[in-house]
Coordinates of N, CA, C and O and ligand atoms in Angstrom, one line a residue:
M1 N 82.1 -40.8 159.6 CA 82.8 -41.7 158.6 C 83.5 -42.9 159.3 O 83.4 -44.0 158.9
H2 N 84.3 -42.5 160.3 CA 85.0 -43.5 161.1 C 84.0 -44.5 161.7 O 84.3 -45.7 161.7
T3 N 82.9 -44.0 162.2 CA 81.9 -44.8 162.9 C 81.4 -45.8 161.9 O 81.3 -47.0 162.2
R4 N 81.1 -45.3 160.7 CA 80.5 -46.3 159.7 C 81.5 -47.4 159.4 O 81.2 -48.5 159.2
Y5 N 82.8 -47.0 159.2 CA 83.8 -47.9 158.9 C 83.9 -49.0 160.0 O 84.0 -50.2 159.8
F6 N 83.9 -48.5 161.2 CA 84.0 -49.4 162.4 C 82.8 -50.4 162.4 O 83.0 -51.6 162.6
I7 N 81.6 -49.9 162.1 CA 80.4 -50.8 162.1 C 80.5 -51.8 161.0 O 80.3 -53.0 161.3
C8 N 81.0 -51.4 159.8 CA 81.2 -52.4 158.8 C 82.2 -53.5 159.2 O 82.0 -54.7 158.9
L9 N 83.3 -53.0 159.8 CA 84.3 -54.0 160.2 C 83.8 -55.0 161.2 O 84.0 -56.2 161.1
A10 N 83.0 -54.4 162.2 CA 82.4 -55.3 163.2 C 81.5 -56.3 162.6 O 81.5 -57.4 163.0
L11 N 80.7 -55.8 161.7 CA 79.7 -56.7 161.0 C 80.4 -57.8 160.3 O 80.0 -59.0 160.3
A12 N 81.5 -57.4 159.6 CA 82.3 -58.4 158.8 C 82.9 -59.5 159.7 O 82.8 -60.6 159.4
L13 N 83.4 -59.0 160.8 CA 84.0 -60.0 161.7 C 83.0 -60.9 162.3 O 83.2 -62.1 162.4
F14 N 81.9 -60.3 162.7 CA 80.8 -61.1 163.2 C 80.3 -62.2 162.2 O 80.1 -63.3 162.6
G15 N 80.2 -61.7 161.0 CA 79.8 -62.6 159.9 C 80.8 -63.8 159.8 O 80.4 -65.0 159.7
L16 N 82.1 -63.5 159.8 CA 83.1 -64.5 159.7 C 83.0 -65.5 160.9 O 83.1 -66.7 160.7
M17 N 82.8 -65.0 162.1 CA 82.7 -65.8 163.2 C 81.5 -66.8 163.1 O 81.6 -67.9 163.4
S18 N 80.3 -66.2 162.7 CA 79.1 -67.1 162.6 C 79.4 -68.2 161.5 O 78.9 -69.3 161.7
C19 N 80.0 -67.8 160.4 CA 80.3 -68.8 159.4 C 81.1 -69.9 159.9 O 80.8 -71.1 159.7
N20 N 82.2 -69.5 160.6 CA 83.1 -70.6 161.2 C 82.3 -71.5 162.1 O 82.6 -72.7 162.1
Q21 N 81.4 -70.9 162.8 CA 80.7 -71.7 163.8 C 79.8 -72.7 163.1 O 79.6 -73.8 163.5
A22 N 79.2 -72.2 162.0 CA 78.3 -73.1 161.3 C 79.0 -74.2 160.5 O 78.4 -75.2 160.2
Q23 N 80.3 -74.0 160.3 CA 81.1 -75.0 159.5 C 81.6 -76.1 160.5 O 81.1 -76.2 161.6
K24 N 82.6 -76.8 160.0 CA 83.3 -77.8 160.8 C 83.7 -77.1 162.2 O 83.6 -76.0 162.4
G25 N 84.1 -77.9 163.1 CA 84.6 -77.3 164.3 C 83.6 -77.4 165.5 O 84.0 -77.2 166.6
V26 N 82.3 -77.6 165.2 CA 81.4 -77.7 166.4 C 81.5 -79.2 166.9 O 81.7 -80.1 166.2
T27 N 81.3 -79.2 168.2 CA 81.3 -80.6 168.8 C 79.9 -81.2 168.5 O 79.0 -80.6 168.2
E28 N 79.9 -82.5 168.8 CA 78.7 -83.3 168.6 C 77.5 -82.7 169.3 O 76.4 -82.5 168.8
Q29 N 77.7 -82.4 170.6 CA 76.6 -81.9 171.5 C 76.2 -80.5 171.0 O 75.0 -80.2 170.9
E30 N 77.1 -79.7 170.6 CA 76.8 -78.3 170.1 C 75.9 -78.4 168.9 O 74.9 -77.8 168.7
A31 N 76.3 -79.3 168.0 CA 75.6 -79.5 166.7 C 74.2 -80.0 167.0 O 73.2 -79.5 166.4
L32 N 74.1 -81.0 167.9 CA 72.7 -81.5 168.2 C 71.8 -80.5 168.9 O 70.7 -80.4 168.6
N33 N 72.4 -79.7 169.7 CA 71.7 -78.6 170.4 C 71.2 -77.5 169.4 O 70.1 -77.0 169.5
Q34 N 72.0 -77.3 168.4 CA 71.7 -76.2 167.4 C 70.6 -76.7 166.5 O 69.8 -75.8 166.0
A35 N 70.4 -78.0 166.3 CA 69.4 -78.5 165.4 C 68.1 -78.6 166.2 O 67.8 -79.6 166.8
T36 N 67.3 -77.6 166.0 CA 66.0 -77.6 166.8 C 64.8 -77.8 166.0 O 63.7 -78.0 166.5
G37 N 65.0 -77.9 164.6 CA 63.8 -78.1 163.8 C 63.0 -76.8 163.8 O 63.5 -75.8 164.2
P38 N 61.8 -76.8 163.3 CA 61.1 -77.9 162.7 C 61.8 -78.3 161.4 O 62.4 -77.5 160.7
F39 N 61.6 -79.6 161.0 CA 62.1 -80.1 159.7 C 60.9 -80.3 158.8 O 59.8 -80.5 159.2
I40 N 61.3 -80.4 157.5 CA 60.2 -80.6 156.5 C 60.3 -82.0 156.0 O 61.4 -82.5 155.5
G41 N 59.2 -82.7 156.1 CA 59.2 -84.2 155.7 C 58.9 -84.3 154.3 O 58.8 -83.4 153.5
L42 N 58.8 -85.6 153.9 CA 58.6 -85.9 152.5 C 57.4 -85.4 151.8 O 57.3 -85.0 150.7
D43 N 56.3 -85.3 152.6 CA 55.1 -84.7 152.1 C 54.9 -83.2 152.4 O 53.8 -82.7 152.2
G44 N 56.0 -82.6 152.7 CA 55.9 -81.2 153.0 C 55.4 -80.9 154.4 O 55.2 -79.7 154.8
D45 N 55.2 -82.0 155.2 CA 54.7 -81.8 156.5 C 55.8 -81.3 157.5 O 57.0 -81.6 157.2
T46 N 55.5 -80.7 158.6 CA 56.4 -80.2 159.5 C 56.7 -81.3 160.6 O 55.8 -81.8 161.2
L47 N 58.0 -81.6 160.8 CA 58.4 -82.6 161.7 C 59.2 -82.0 162.8 O 60.0 -81.1 162.6
Q48 N 59.0 -82.6 164.0 CA 59.7 -82.1 165.2 C 60.9 -83.0 165.4 O 61.0 -84.1 164.8
K49 N 61.9 -82.5 166.2 CA 63.1 -83.3 166.5 C 62.7 -84.6 167.1 O 61.7 -84.7 167.9
V50 N 63.5 -85.6 166.9 CA 63.3 -86.9 167.5 C 64.4 -87.2 168.5 O 65.6 -87.1 168.2
E51 N 63.9 -87.4 169.7 CA 64.9 -87.8 170.8 C 64.4 -89.1 171.5 O 63.3 -89.1 172.0
K52 N 65.2 -90.1 171.4 CA 64.8 -91.4 172.0 C 66.0 -91.9 172.8 O 67.1 -91.5 172.6
T53 N 65.7 -92.8 173.7 CA 66.7 -93.3 174.6 C 67.5 -94.4 173.7 O 66.9 -94.9 172.8
D54 N 68.6 -94.7 174.2 CA 69.4 -95.8 173.6 C 68.6 -97.1 173.5 O 68.7 -97.8 172.5
K55 N 67.9 -97.3 174.6 CA 67.1 -98.6 174.7 C 66.0 -98.6 173.6 O 65.8 -99.6 173.0
E56 N 65.4 -97.4 173.4 CA 64.3 -97.4 172.4 C 64.9 -97.6 171.0 O 64.3 -98.3 170.2
W57 N 66.1 -96.9 170.7 CA 66.7 -97.1 169.4 C 67.0 -98.6 169.2 O 66.8 -99.1 168.1
K58 N 67.6 -99.2 170.2 CA 68.0 -100.6 170.0 C 66.9 -101.5 169.7 O 67.0 -102.4 169.0
A59 N 65.7 -101.2 170.4 CA 64.5 -102.0 170.2 C 63.9 -101.9 168.8 O 63.4 -102.8 168.2
E60 N 64.1 -100.7 168.2 CA 63.4 -100.4 166.9 C 64.3 -100.6 165.7 O 63.7 -100.9 164.6
L61 N 65.6 -100.5 165.8 CA 66.4 -100.6 164.6 C 67.0 -102.1 164.5 O 67.1 -102.8 165.5
S62 N 67.3 -102.4 163.2 CA 68.1 -103.7 163.0 C 69.4 -103.6 163.7 O 69.9 -102.4 164.0
E63 N 70.1 -104.7 163.9 CA 71.4 -104.7 164.6 C 72.4 -103.8 163.8 O 73.1 -103.0 164.4
Q64 N 72.4 -104.0 162.5 CA 73.3 -103.2 161.6 C 73.0 -101.7 161.6 O 73.9 -100.9 161.6
A65 N 71.7 -101.4 161.5 CA 71.3 -100.0 161.5 C 71.6 -99.3 162.8 O 72.0 -98.2 162.9
Y66 N 71.4 -100.1 163.9 CA 71.8 -99.5 165.2 C 73.3 -99.3 165.3 O 73.7 -98.2 165.8
Y67 N 74.0 -100.2 164.8 CA 75.5 -100.1 164.9 C 76.0 -98.8 164.1 O 76.8 -98.1 164.5
V68 N 75.4 -98.6 162.9 CA 75.8 -97.4 162.1 C 75.2 -96.1 162.7 O 75.9 -95.2 163.0
L69 N 73.8 -96.1 162.8 CA 73.2 -94.9 163.2 C 73.5 -94.4 164.6 O 73.7 -93.2 164.8
R70 N 73.5 -95.3 165.5 CA 73.6 -94.9 166.9 C 75.0 -95.1 167.5 O 75.4 -94.6 168.5
Q71 N 75.9 -95.9 166.8 CA 77.2 -96.1 167.3 C 78.3 -95.6 166.3 O 79.5 -96.0 166.5
A72 N 77.8 -94.9 165.3 CA 78.7 -94.3 164.3 C 79.6 -95.4 163.6 O 80.8 -95.2 163.3
G73 N 79.0 -96.6 163.4 CA 79.7 -97.6 162.7 C 79.7 -97.4 161.2 O 79.1 -96.5 160.7
T74 N 80.5 -98.3 160.5 CA 80.5 -98.2 159.1 C 80.2 -99.5 158.5 O 80.8 -100.5 158.9
E75 N 79.3 -99.6 157.5 CA 79.1 -100.9 156.8 C 80.2 -101.2 155.9 O 80.9 -100.3 155.5
R76 N 80.4 -102.5 155.6 CA 81.5 -102.8 154.7 C 81.1 -102.3 153.3 O 80.0 -102.3 152.8
A77 N 82.1 -101.8 152.6 CA 82.0 -101.2 151.2 C 81.3 -102.3 150.3 O 81.6 -103.5 150.5
F78 N 80.5 -101.9 149.4 CA 79.9 -102.7 148.4 C 78.9 -103.8 148.9 O 78.6 -104.7 148.3
T79 N 78.5 -103.6 150.2 CA 77.6 -104.6 150.8 C 76.2 -104.0 151.0 O 75.3 -104.8 151.2
G80 N 76.1 -102.7 150.9 CA 74.8 -102.1 151.2 C 73.8 -102.1 150.1 O 74.2 -102.5 148.9
N81 N 72.6 -101.7 150.3 CA 71.5 -101.7 149.3 C 71.6 -100.6 148.2 O 71.1 -100.7 147.2
F82 N 72.3 -99.6 148.5 CA 72.2 -98.4 147.7 C 73.4 -97.9 146.9 O 73.3 -97.0 146.1
W83 N 74.6 -98.4 147.2 CA 75.8 -97.9 146.5 C 75.6 -97.9 145.0 O 76.1 -97.1 144.3
N84 N 74.9 -99.0 144.5 CA 74.7 -99.1 143.1 C 73.3 -98.8 142.6 O 72.9 -99.2 141.5
N85 N 72.5 -98.2 143.5 CA 71.1 -97.9 143.1 C 71.1 -96.7 142.2 O 71.6 -95.6 142.5
K86 N 70.5 -96.9 141.0 CA 70.5 -95.9 140.0 C 69.1 -95.3 139.8 O 68.8 -94.6 138.9
K87 N 68.1 -95.8 140.6 CA 66.7 -95.4 140.5 C 66.6 -93.9 140.9 O 67.3 -93.4 141.8
K88 N 65.5 -93.3 140.4 CA 65.2 -92.0 140.8 C 64.3 -91.9 142.0 O 63.4 -92.7 142.2
G89 N 64.7 -91.1 143.0 CA 63.9 -91.0 144.2 C 64.7 -90.2 145.3 O 65.6 -89.5 145.0
V90 N 64.1 -90.3 146.5 CA 64.7 -89.6 147.6 C 65.2 -90.6 148.7 O 64.5 -91.6 149.0
Y91 N 66.3 -90.3 149.2 CA 66.9 -91.1 150.3 C 66.5 -90.4 151.6 O 66.9 -89.2 151.8
I92 N 65.9 -91.1 152.5 CA 65.5 -90.6 153.8 C 66.3 -91.3 154.9 O 66.8 -92.4 154.8
C93 N 66.3 -90.6 156.1 CA 67.0 -91.2 157.2 C 66.3 -92.5 157.7 O 65.1 -92.5 157.8
A94 N 67.1 -93.6 157.8 CA 66.5 -94.8 158.3 C 66.0 -94.8 159.7 O 65.3 -95.6 160.2
G95 N 66.5 -93.8 160.4 CA 66.1 -93.6 161.8 C 64.8 -92.9 162.0 O 64.0 -93.2 162.9
C96 N 64.6 -91.8 161.2 CA 63.5 -90.9 161.5 C 62.7 -90.5 160.3 O 61.7 -89.8 160.4
G97 N 63.2 -90.9 159.1 CA 62.4 -90.6 157.8 C 62.6 -89.2 157.2 O 62.0 -88.8 156.3
L98 N 63.6 -88.4 157.8 CA 63.8 -87.1 157.3 C 64.5 -87.2 155.9 O 65.5 -87.9 155.8
P99 N 64.0 -86.5 154.9 CA 64.7 -86.5 153.6 C 66.1 -86.0 153.6 O 66.3 -84.8 154.1
L100 N 67.1 -86.7 153.2 CA 68.5 -86.3 153.4 C 69.2 -86.1 152.0 O 69.9 -85.1 151.8
F101 N 68.9 -87.0 151.1 CA 69.6 -86.9 149.8 C 68.7 -87.2 148.6 O 67.7 -88.0 148.8
S102 N 69.0 -86.7 147.5 CA 68.2 -87.0 146.3 C 69.1 -87.8 145.3 O 70.3 -87.6 145.2
S103 N 68.4 -88.6 144.5 CA 69.1 -89.3 143.4 C 69.7 -88.3 142.4 O 70.7 -88.7 141.7
A104 N 69.1 -87.1 142.4 CA 69.6 -86.1 141.4 C 71.1 -85.7 141.7 O 71.8 -85.1 140.9
T105 N 71.5 -85.9 143.0 CA 72.9 -85.5 143.3 C 73.8 -86.7 143.7 O 74.8 -86.5 144.2
K106 N 73.3 -87.9 143.3 CA 74.1 -89.1 143.6 C 75.1 -89.3 142.4 O 74.8 -89.0 141.3
F107 N 76.2 -89.7 142.7 CA 77.2 -90.0 141.7 C 78.0 -91.3 142.0 O 78.0 -91.7 143.2
E108 N 78.7 -91.8 141.0 CA 79.4 -93.0 141.2 C 80.8 -92.7 141.7 O 81.6 -92.1 141.0
S109 N 81.1 -93.0 143.0 CA 82.3 -92.6 143.6 C 83.3 -93.7 143.5 O 84.5 -93.5 143.7
G110 N 82.8 -94.9 143.2 CA 83.7 -96.1 143.2 C 84.1 -96.6 144.6 O 85.0 -97.5 144.7
T111 N 83.5 -96.0 145.6 CA 83.9 -96.4 147.0 C 83.2 -97.6 147.5 O 83.6 -98.2 148.5
G112 N 82.0 -97.9 146.9 CA 81.1 -98.9 147.5 C 80.1 -98.4 148.5 O 79.5 -99.2 149.2
W113 N 80.1 -97.1 148.7 CA 79.1 -96.5 149.5 C 78.3 -95.5 148.7 O 78.9 -94.8 147.8
P114 N 77.0 -95.3 148.9 CA 76.2 -94.3 148.2 C 76.9 -92.9 148.4 O 77.2 -92.6 149.6
S115 N 77.1 -92.2 147.3 CA 77.8 -90.9 147.4 C 77.0 -89.8 146.8 O 76.4 -90.0 145.7
F116 N 76.9 -88.7 147.4 CA 76.2 -87.5 146.9 C 77.0 -86.3 147.0 O 77.9 -86.2 147.8
W117 N 76.8 -85.3 146.1 CA 77.5 -84.1 146.1 C 76.8 -83.0 146.9 O 77.4 -81.9 147.1
E118 N 75.6 -83.3 147.4 CA 74.9 -82.2 148.1 C 73.7 -82.9 148.9 O 73.1 -83.8 148.3
P119 N 73.4 -82.4 150.1 CA 72.2 -82.9 150.8 C 71.0 -82.2 150.2 O 71.1 -81.1 149.6
I120 N 69.8 -82.7 150.5 CA 68.6 -82.1 150.0 C 68.4 -80.7 150.6 O 68.1 -79.7 150.0
R121 N 68.6 -80.6 151.9 CA 68.6 -79.3 152.6 C 69.8 -79.3 153.6 O 69.9 -80.2 154.3
K122 N 70.5 -78.2 153.6 CA 71.6 -78.0 154.5 C 71.2 -78.2 156.0 O 71.9 -78.8 156.8
E123 N 70.0 -77.7 156.3 CA 69.6 -77.8 157.7 C 69.1 -79.2 158.1 O 68.9 -79.4 159.3
N124 N 69.0 -80.1 157.1 CA 68.6 -81.5 157.5 C 69.8 -82.3 158.0 O 69.6 -83.5 158.4
I125 N 71.0 -81.8 157.8 CA 72.2 -82.6 158.2 C 73.0 -81.8 159.2 O 73.0 -80.6 159.2
L126 N 73.7 -82.5 160.0 CA 74.7 -81.9 160.9 C 76.1 -82.3 160.5 O 76.3 -83.5 160.2
E127 N 77.0 -81.4 160.6 CA 78.4 -81.7 160.3 C 79.2 -81.6 161.5 O 79.2 -80.5 162.1
V128 N 79.8 -82.6 162.0 CA 80.5 -82.7 163.3 C 81.9 -83.1 163.1 O 82.2 -84.0 162.3
V129 N 82.9 -82.5 163.8 CA 84.3 -83.0 163.7 C 84.4 -84.3 164.4 O 83.9 -84.6 165.5
D130 N 85.1 -85.2 163.7 CA 85.2 -86.6 164.1 C 86.7 -86.9 164.2 O 87.4 -86.9 163.1
K131 N 87.3 -87.1 165.4 CA 88.7 -87.3 165.5 C 89.0 -88.8 165.8 O 90.1 -89.1 166.3
A132 N 88.1 -89.7 165.5 CA 88.3 -91.1 165.7 C 89.4 -91.7 164.8 O 89.6 -91.1 163.7
Y133 N 90.1 -92.7 165.2 CA 91.1 -93.5 164.4 C 92.2 -92.6 164.0 O 92.8 -92.8 163.0
G134 N 92.6 -91.5 164.8 CA 93.7 -90.7 164.5 C 93.6 -89.8 163.3 O 94.6 -89.3 162.8
M135 N 92.3 -89.7 162.8 CA 92.1 -88.8 161.6 C 91.2 -87.7 162.0 O 90.4 -87.9 163.0
T136 N 91.2 -86.6 161.3 CA 90.2 -85.6 161.6 C 89.3 -85.6 160.3 O 89.7 -85.3 159.2
R137 N 88.1 -86.0 160.5 CA 87.1 -86.1 159.4 C 85.9 -85.3 159.8 O 85.7 -85.0 161.0
T138 N 85.0 -85.0 158.9 CA 83.8 -84.4 159.2 C 82.6 -85.4 159.1 O 82.4 -85.9 158.0
E139 N 82.1 -85.6 160.2 CA 81.0 -86.6 160.3 C 79.7 -86.0 159.9 O 79.5 -84.8 160.1
V140 N 78.9 -86.8 159.2 CA 77.5 -86.3 158.8 C 76.5 -87.0 159.6 O 76.5 -88.2 159.7
R141 N 75.6 -86.2 160.2 CA 74.5 -86.8 161.0 C 73.2 -86.3 160.5 O 73.1 -85.2 160.0
C142 N 72.1 -87.0 160.8 CA 70.8 -86.5 160.5 C 70.5 -85.5 161.6 O 70.6 -85.7 162.8
A143 N 70.0 -84.3 161.1 CA 69.7 -83.2 162.1 C 68.5 -83.5 163.0 O 68.4 -83.0 164.1
R144 N 67.6 -84.4 162.5 CA 66.4 -84.6 163.2 C 66.5 -85.6 164.4 O 66.0 -85.4 165.5
C145 N 67.3 -86.7 164.1 CA 67.4 -87.7 165.1 C 68.8 -87.9 165.6 O 69.1 -88.7 166.5
G146 N 69.8 -87.2 165.0 CA 71.2 -87.3 165.4 C 71.8 -88.5 164.9 O 73.0 -88.8 165.3
G147 N 71.2 -89.3 164.1 CA 71.7 -90.6 163.6 C 72.9 -90.4 162.7 O 72.9 -89.5 161.8
H148 N 74.0 -91.2 162.9 CA 75.2 -91.1 162.1 C 74.9 -91.6 160.7 O 74.3 -92.6 160.5
Q149 N 75.3 -90.8 159.7 CA 75.1 -91.2 158.3 C 76.4 -91.6 157.6 O 76.4 -92.5 156.8
G150 N 77.4 -90.9 157.9 CA 78.7 -91.1 157.2 C 79.6 -89.9 157.4 O 79.6 -89.3 158.4
H151 N 80.4 -89.6 156.3 CA 81.3 -88.5 156.4 C 81.2 -87.7 155.1 O 80.8 -88.2 154.1
V152 N 81.7 -86.4 155.2 CA 81.8 -85.6 154.0 C 83.2 -85.2 153.7 O 84.0 -84.9 154.6
F153 N 83.6 -85.4 152.4 CA 85.0 -85.1 152.0 C 85.0 -84.0 150.9 O 84.0 -83.9 150.3
D154 N 86.1 -83.4 150.7 CA 86.1 -82.3 149.7 C 86.7 -82.7 148.4 O 87.3 -81.9 147.7
D155 N 86.6 -84.0 148.1 CA 87.1 -84.5 146.8 C 86.0 -85.0 145.9 O 86.1 -85.9 145.1
G156 N 84.8 -84.3 146.0 CA 83.7 -84.7 145.2 C 83.6 -84.0 143.9 O 84.5 -83.1 143.6
P157 N 82.6 -84.3 143.1 CA 82.5 -83.6 141.7 C 81.9 -82.2 141.8 O 81.4 -81.8 142.8
K158 N 81.9 -81.6 140.7 CA 81.2 -80.3 140.6 C 79.7 -80.5 140.7 O 79.3 -81.6 140.4
P159 N 78.9 -79.6 141.1 CA 79.3 -78.2 141.3 C 79.8 -77.9 142.7 O 80.4 -76.8 143.0
T160 N 79.7 -78.8 143.7 CA 80.1 -78.4 145.1 C 81.5 -78.9 145.4 O 82.1 -78.3 146.3
G161 N 82.0 -79.9 144.7 CA 83.3 -80.4 145.1 C 83.2 -81.3 146.3 O 84.3 -81.7 146.9
L162 N 82.0 -81.6 146.8 CA 81.9 -82.3 148.1 C 81.5 -83.8 147.7 O 80.9 -84.1 146.7
R163 N 81.9 -84.7 148.6 CA 81.5 -86.1 148.5 C 80.9 -86.5 149.9 O 81.6 -86.7 150.8
Y164 N 79.6 -86.6 149.9 CA 78.9 -87.1 151.1 C 78.9 -88.7 151.0 O 78.2 -89.2 150.1
C165 N 79.7 -89.3 151.8 CA 79.9 -90.8 151.7 C 79.1 -91.4 152.8 O 79.4 -91.2 154.0
I166 N 78.0 -92.0 152.4 CA 76.9 -92.4 153.3 C 76.7 -93.9 153.4 O 76.9 -94.6 152.4
N167 N 76.4 -94.4 154.6 CA 76.1 -95.8 154.7 C 74.7 -96.1 154.2 O 73.7 -95.4 154.6
S168 N 74.6 -97.1 153.4 CA 73.3 -97.5 152.9 C 72.3 -97.8 154.0 O 71.1 -97.5 153.9
V169 N 72.8 -98.5 155.0 CA 71.9 -99.0 156.1 C 71.3 -97.8 156.9 O 70.3 -97.9 157.6
A170 N 71.9 -96.6 156.8 CA 71.4 -95.4 157.5 C 70.3 -94.7 156.7 O 69.8 -93.8 157.1
L171 N 70.1 -95.3 155.5 CA 69.1 -94.7 154.6 C 68.0 -95.6 154.2 O 68.1 -96.8 154.2
D172 N 66.8 -95.0 153.9 CA 65.7 -95.8 153.2 C 65.5 -95.0 151.9 O 65.8 -93.8 151.8
F173 N 65.0 -95.7 150.9 CA 64.9 -95.1 149.6 C 63.4 -95.1 149.2 O 62.7 -96.1 149.3
V174 N 63.0 -93.9 148.8 CA 61.6 -93.7 148.4 C 61.6 -93.4 146.9 O 62.0 -92.3 146.4
E175 N 61.3 -94.4 146.1 CA 61.4 -94.3 144.6 C 60.3 -93.4 144.1 O 59.2 -93.3 144.6
G176 N 60.6 -92.6 143.1 CA 59.7 -91.7 142.5 C 60.3 -90.4 142.2 O 61.4 -90.4 141.6
S177 N 59.7 -89.3 142.5 CA 60.3 -88.0 142.3 C 61.6 -87.8 143.0 O 61.8 -88.3 144.2
D178 N 62.6 -87.2 142.4 CA 63.8 -86.9 143.1 C 63.8 -85.6 143.8 O 64.8 -85.1 144.3
K179 N 62.6 -85.0 143.9 CA 62.5 -83.7 144.6 C 61.5 -84.0 145.8 O 60.4 -84.4 145.6
P180 N 61.9 -83.7 147.0 CA 61.1 -84.0 148.1 C 59.9 -83.0 148.2 O 60.0 -81.9 147.7
Ligands
FE1 FE1 67.1 -89.1 161.3

């Protein structure tokens, strides 16, 4: 009887520890290492992780996309292509094409950045602690290419209460079905 109790307790503790690890608190490198793929693309195809040098990213992205995706910059509010986009479709990573958000979970946050209450798949994004500018925030990255997308806050609408605040320039939009 005691043994069974002990095993239950051990399992519960282990579960808690794994949960904590999967949540906020992981460093950028830990999060990137954990994301091994494979990932599911827009056509249901299997995609491998994307790893490119800084030089390669710089050559292939626009200046603004490079600044946001690879240098964790932020576009000015109300300037991007998607904060006011009300069309039905899927938002994919501008760096690697991985489906990240659906128009079905987009809402008007009034912030001037496209905002979603949930990603398409939890495993398609990485959440990393960001202590820049004297604040502790949770940074959101694309799990396939590591590209910075924005941040997630806990003041979003139901059902999740989350607000994924994303830079338009980090996304491309594929109009059509809102299900990848
Ligand atoms: Fe990506």
